XYZ file of C-alpha atoms in Angstrom:
359
model
C 19.166 110.100 94.731
C 22.982 110.178 94.971
C 22.957 113.611 93.361
C 20.229 114.899 96.133
C 22.519 113.147 98.751
C 25.632 114.903 97.496
C 24.019 118.185 97.271
C 22.517 117.607 100.875
C 26.290 116.966 102.164
C 27.576 119.831 100.274
C 24.925 122.310 101.962
C 25.285 120.980 105.332
C 29.241 121.311 105.126
C 29.011 124.934 103.876
C 26.493 125.570 106.917
C 28.773 124.041 109.483
C 31.763 126.069 107.967
C 29.721 129.208 108.079
C 28.807 128.760 111.643
C 32.118 127.610 113.145
C 33.376 130.860 111.349
C 30.761 133.009 113.042
C 30.228 134.887 109.557
C 31.199 134.571 105.783
C 34.325 136.146 104.471
C 32.266 139.289 103.487
C 30.649 139.682 106.794
C 33.352 139.086 108.989
C 34.030 142.567 111.151
C 36.999 144.248 110.827
C 39.460 144.375 113.788
C 38.345 146.983 116.272
C 40.649 149.658 116.461
C 43.103 149.869 119.481
C 41.453 151.770 122.830
C 43.807 154.562 123.673
C 44.645 155.020 127.183
C 43.862 158.041 129.141
C 45.837 157.821 132.156
C 49.628 157.572 132.035
C 52.359 157.460 134.676
C 54.613 160.543 134.371
C 56.489 159.844 137.705
C 57.966 158.071 139.140
C 60.035 156.300 136.228
C 60.252 152.351 136.251
C 62.413 150.893 138.716
C 63.116 154.187 140.156
C 64.857 153.717 143.526
C 63.977 155.307 146.992
C 65.193 154.539 150.594
C 63.130 152.869 152.863
C 60.951 155.511 155.208
C 60.955 158.094 152.150
C 57.875 159.065 150.619
C 56.944 158.083 146.807
C 55.196 160.918 144.897
C 52.926 159.986 142.012
C 52.145 162.309 139.204
C 49.644 161.032 136.624
C 48.860 162.872 133.263
C 45.411 162.766 132.049
C 44.839 163.090 128.226
C 42.038 165.023 126.491
C 40.965 167.446 129.120
C 39.263 164.871 131.110
C 38.417 165.292 134.733
C 39.956 162.722 137.147
C 37.499 161.491 139.937
C 39.564 159.768 142.271
C 42.741 157.211 142.256
C 43.230 154.332 144.450
C 46.530 152.867 145.367
C 46.547 149.208 146.446
C 49.364 147.539 148.087
C 48.609 144.182 149.801
C 45.600 144.572 151.888
C 45.964 148.545 152.089
C 44.030 150.672 150.067
C 43.973 154.635 149.823
C 42.480 156.797 147.779
C 43.497 160.431 146.478
C 41.270 163.014 144.698
C 44.013 164.626 142.509
C 46.352 163.217 139.837
C 49.599 164.180 142.169
C 49.814 162.364 145.545
C 52.376 161.000 147.939
C 52.427 157.533 149.539
C 54.221 156.235 152.342
C 55.587 152.546 152.117
C 54.958 151.509 155.761
C 56.570 147.969 155.078
C 60.344 147.616 156.479
C 61.382 145.082 153.419
C 63.696 146.330 150.815
C 62.640 145.237 147.334
C 60.152 145.803 144.483
C 56.513 145.924 146.276
C 53.532 145.183 143.906
C 51.627 148.478 143.566
C 48.411 148.949 141.742
C 46.772 152.286 140.747
C 43.289 152.497 139.683
C 42.137 155.898 138.082
C 38.322 156.673 137.959
C 37.087 159.089 135.582
C 33.676 159.551 133.471
C 32.221 156.156 134.703
C 35.324 154.214 133.559
C 38.415 153.065 135.120
C 42.091 152.446 133.903
C 44.506 150.520 135.998
C 48.491 151.155 136.170
C 51.321 148.858 137.836
C 53.855 151.092 138.866
C 57.203 149.574 139.533
C 59.601 151.245 142.135
C 62.471 149.724 144.345
C 63.229 150.296 147.816
C 66.722 150.368 149.157
C 68.043 150.022 152.627
C 68.308 153.148 154.449
C 71.432 152.301 156.096
C 74.979 151.885 154.646
C 76.422 148.542 155.693
C 78.999 148.497 158.316
C 82.595 147.179 156.986
C 84.258 144.466 158.168
C 87.507 142.724 157.502
C 89.089 139.372 159.179
C 91.329 137.788 161.487
C 92.443 134.141 160.783
C 92.439 132.180 163.855
C 93.360 128.819 162.466
C 93.207 126.751 159.340
C 92.141 123.026 158.595
C 93.130 120.816 155.745
C 90.501 120.453 153.058
C 89.794 118.201 150.382
C 90.920 120.160 146.998
C 88.820 118.056 144.897
C 85.675 119.378 146.820
C 83.862 121.868 144.791
C 82.181 123.390 147.880
C 78.316 124.203 147.589
C 77.095 123.816 150.888
C 78.464 123.690 154.260
C 77.634 123.462 158.025
C 79.349 122.091 161.236
C 77.797 119.849 164.012
C 79.902 118.415 166.806
C 83.068 119.168 165.322
C 82.157 117.565 161.943
C 81.677 119.342 158.919
C 78.786 118.439 156.650
C 79.350 119.480 153.193
C 77.476 119.357 149.767
C 79.709 119.345 146.469
C 78.911 119.997 142.976
C 79.844 119.323 139.362
C 78.229 117.165 137.089
C 78.724 113.246 137.731
C 81.043 114.268 140.689
C 78.456 115.725 143.343
C 78.393 114.254 146.606
C 77.021 114.895 150.453
C 79.822 114.036 152.825
C 80.869 114.270 156.597
C 84.195 115.449 157.118
C 86.489 115.480 160.249
C 87.085 119.188 160.559
C 90.579 118.629 162.511
C 92.231 116.165 159.715
C 89.931 116.881 156.781
C 89.024 113.215 156.578
C 85.929 112.108 154.846
C 84.271 110.156 157.184
C 81.023 109.349 155.229
C 80.293 109.789 151.602
C 77.018 109.637 149.257
C 77.389 110.351 145.527
C 74.190 111.945 143.843
C 73.018 110.613 140.566
C 74.812 111.984 137.747
C 71.706 114.046 136.621
C 72.006 116.111 139.826
C 74.502 119.436 140.353
C 74.607 119.226 144.218
C 74.198 122.823 145.737
C 73.433 123.893 149.266
C 72.788 121.769 152.218
C 71.344 122.341 155.953
C 70.176 120.464 158.898
C 66.317 120.590 160.127
C 64.734 118.333 162.964
C 67.870 115.851 162.494
C 67.234 115.509 158.747
C 69.877 116.743 156.185
C 68.481 118.707 153.102
C 70.731 119.109 150.157
C 69.686 121.072 146.964
C 70.240 120.633 143.207
C 71.136 123.294 140.811
C 68.713 123.168 137.850
C 66.920 119.827 138.493
C 64.438 121.710 141.112
C 64.621 119.120 143.515
C 65.894 118.764 147.275
C 66.902 115.510 148.629
C 66.163 114.685 152.494
C 68.378 112.237 154.179
C 68.610 110.661 157.705
C 71.868 111.182 159.786
C 73.442 107.998 157.668
C 72.619 109.200 154.459
C 69.810 107.227 153.793
C 67.004 109.111 151.717
C 64.012 109.983 153.277
C 62.111 112.512 151.017
C 62.468 114.703 147.710
C 60.762 117.939 147.392
C 60.404 120.041 144.163
C 60.758 123.873 143.834
C 60.388 126.328 140.858
C 63.510 128.223 141.010
C 67.208 127.028 140.769
C 68.771 125.883 143.987
C 72.058 127.585 145.471
C 72.518 128.012 148.855
C 70.703 126.774 151.859
C 70.536 127.485 155.754
C 68.036 126.861 158.614
C 66.520 129.898 160.560
C 64.613 128.414 163.330
C 61.752 126.223 161.830
C 62.342 127.792 158.525
C 64.506 127.108 155.475
C 66.517 129.843 153.759
C 67.380 129.203 150.179
C 69.089 131.551 147.591
C 68.439 130.814 143.954
C 71.433 132.970 142.115
C 69.437 136.359 142.148
C 68.641 139.022 145.063
C 65.963 136.859 146.511
C 65.778 134.825 149.476
C 63.111 132.150 149.700
C 61.956 131.268 152.919
C 60.357 127.803 152.846
C 58.680 125.202 155.217
C 60.820 122.315 155.718
C 57.850 119.875 156.163
C 56.591 120.410 152.424
C 58.981 122.961 151.103
C 56.171 125.199 150.530
C 57.124 128.967 150.225
C 56.449 131.240 153.126
C 57.949 134.557 151.781
C 60.289 136.373 149.610
C 63.329 138.408 150.488
C 64.721 140.732 147.965
C 68.141 141.777 149.290
C 69.474 145.478 148.794
C 71.845 147.618 150.511
C 71.624 151.287 150.138
C 72.622 151.410 146.515
C 71.485 148.399 144.494
C 70.311 144.939 144.745
C 72.788 142.413 145.748
C 72.488 139.374 143.047
C 74.245 136.227 142.812
C 73.632 135.405 146.522
C 74.952 131.708 146.968
C 75.954 129.814 149.995
C 73.937 130.810 153.441
C 74.367 130.468 157.052
C 72.170 132.147 159.723
C 73.879 133.035 163.071
C 73.841 136.006 165.431
C 70.512 136.785 164.220
C 71.405 137.612 160.422
C 71.765 135.584 157.274
C 75.205 135.246 156.177
C 75.472 135.215 152.329
C 78.350 134.500 149.780
C 77.816 136.437 146.692
C 79.153 134.278 143.861
C 82.562 135.262 142.459
C 83.010 137.999 144.845
C 85.538 137.789 148.008
C 83.072 139.133 150.518
C 80.254 137.848 152.434
C 77.240 139.989 153.126
C 75.085 140.000 156.263
C 71.396 140.618 155.974
C 68.487 141.449 158.074
C 65.992 138.284 157.967
C 63.025 140.555 158.598
C 63.639 143.419 155.964
C 66.267 141.933 153.406
C 68.515 144.927 153.991
C 72.301 144.389 154.035
C 73.718 145.495 157.749
C 77.221 144.030 157.333
C 79.705 143.594 154.367
C 82.764 141.062 155.302
C 85.543 141.565 153.105
C 87.574 138.288 153.104
C 90.009 138.875 150.160
C 93.419 137.462 150.535
C 92.559 134.471 152.636
C 94.512 132.042 150.188
C 98.189 132.629 149.418
C 99.262 133.640 145.707
C 100.735 129.924 145.401
C 97.283 128.495 146.809
C 95.344 130.308 144.200
C 97.216 129.314 141.122
C 96.745 125.545 141.758
C 93.164 125.138 140.208
C 91.397 127.243 143.040
C 87.962 128.469 142.492
C 85.827 131.276 144.206
C 85.269 132.002 148.007
C 81.957 129.712 148.989
C 81.052 127.996 152.054
C 80.227 129.409 155.377
C 79.664 127.400 158.714
C 79.153 128.433 162.309
C 79.987 126.255 165.081
C 77.451 127.371 167.764
C 78.868 125.219 170.475
C 82.289 126.812 170.297
C 81.409 130.141 168.737
C 83.580 129.434 165.689
C 83.111 130.917 162.134
C 84.586 128.449 159.391
C 84.720 129.861 155.505
C 86.432 127.881 152.706
C 85.769 127.990 148.898
C 85.463 125.602 145.653
C 88.433 123.510 145.396
C 90.129 125.311 148.300
C 93.228 123.277 149.902
C 91.969 125.049 153.357
C 89.138 125.525 155.967
C 89.801 128.984 157.868
C 88.195 129.582 161.101
C 88.107 133.632 161.206
C 86.741 136.115 163.495
C 85.280 139.387 161.837
C 86.738 142.830 162.691
C 84.984 145.989 162.156
C 87.224 148.285 159.837
C 86.237 150.970 162.107
C 88.294 149.208 164.854
C 91.878 149.136 165.145
C 93.136 145.538 164.511
């Protein structure tokens, strides 16, 4: 009886193993040969650059003398069909960057899909500006400035560094810290801005935005998937940088993403976008480690202006442990532009002067 029971169990286990595997070792099919692609994109090359307004010519290579029936180009809700392997397409969006394009080639009852990657540059060279210093104000040299805006002659400033990050209100004239809250040690403070009387502060790699009232009482926290760098308010929208060429337009009510801008001038992507400020209809952005600011069209992502701010600090001030330019604030009540940097001893009020105009 026991032998019969053992034999039954053994047979059952073998059946289960064969059933789970789908076949015995001898019956298992060999690996299917890789299906060769018939259609290949000859041009444009991957990441080839075009200026906005220019047509893109696509050229497909078809193997084995197969006759192409048609090609459909899909971009967003736009679908355009072509009957030849070479055709031109006009990118009608005004936005710079890399649009998601899909090509579907049809032939002999089959189809293949390609995803060309092209980049669109601004069609205009940025206007070059320099600056004139109107006056300077004292600034806490221990403040590693990450975010900055001004309201009622008071600077609201976010500072960084691990275990040293803060949010503070500072008297512009004297540099005196009027109110300060320290962030948890795990947070590295980044950009800050105000919307609907609430203060928003980003963190670098914690994927967390903290929302405060005017007395720095925490009201809420939101999550976002990228790094947090700069932050500004554009009407009913927040604009956030993440250290790349991308600007994320988000809803301040829940931090959901509305749109992404890819920032390009007429030659390349502008990466390392950092602290932000919106005024005069443009988004002004520090470029990390650079002594210039770029002014960006919020509709297209194109760089409209480049402002050279090199030489703001004297050589004596620069050797005393100062770091890079970072911090733009616009006083709309008094039409003042304020700039500073990480661990800088001064905040400067400046005017931007076109390099084509005599100073």
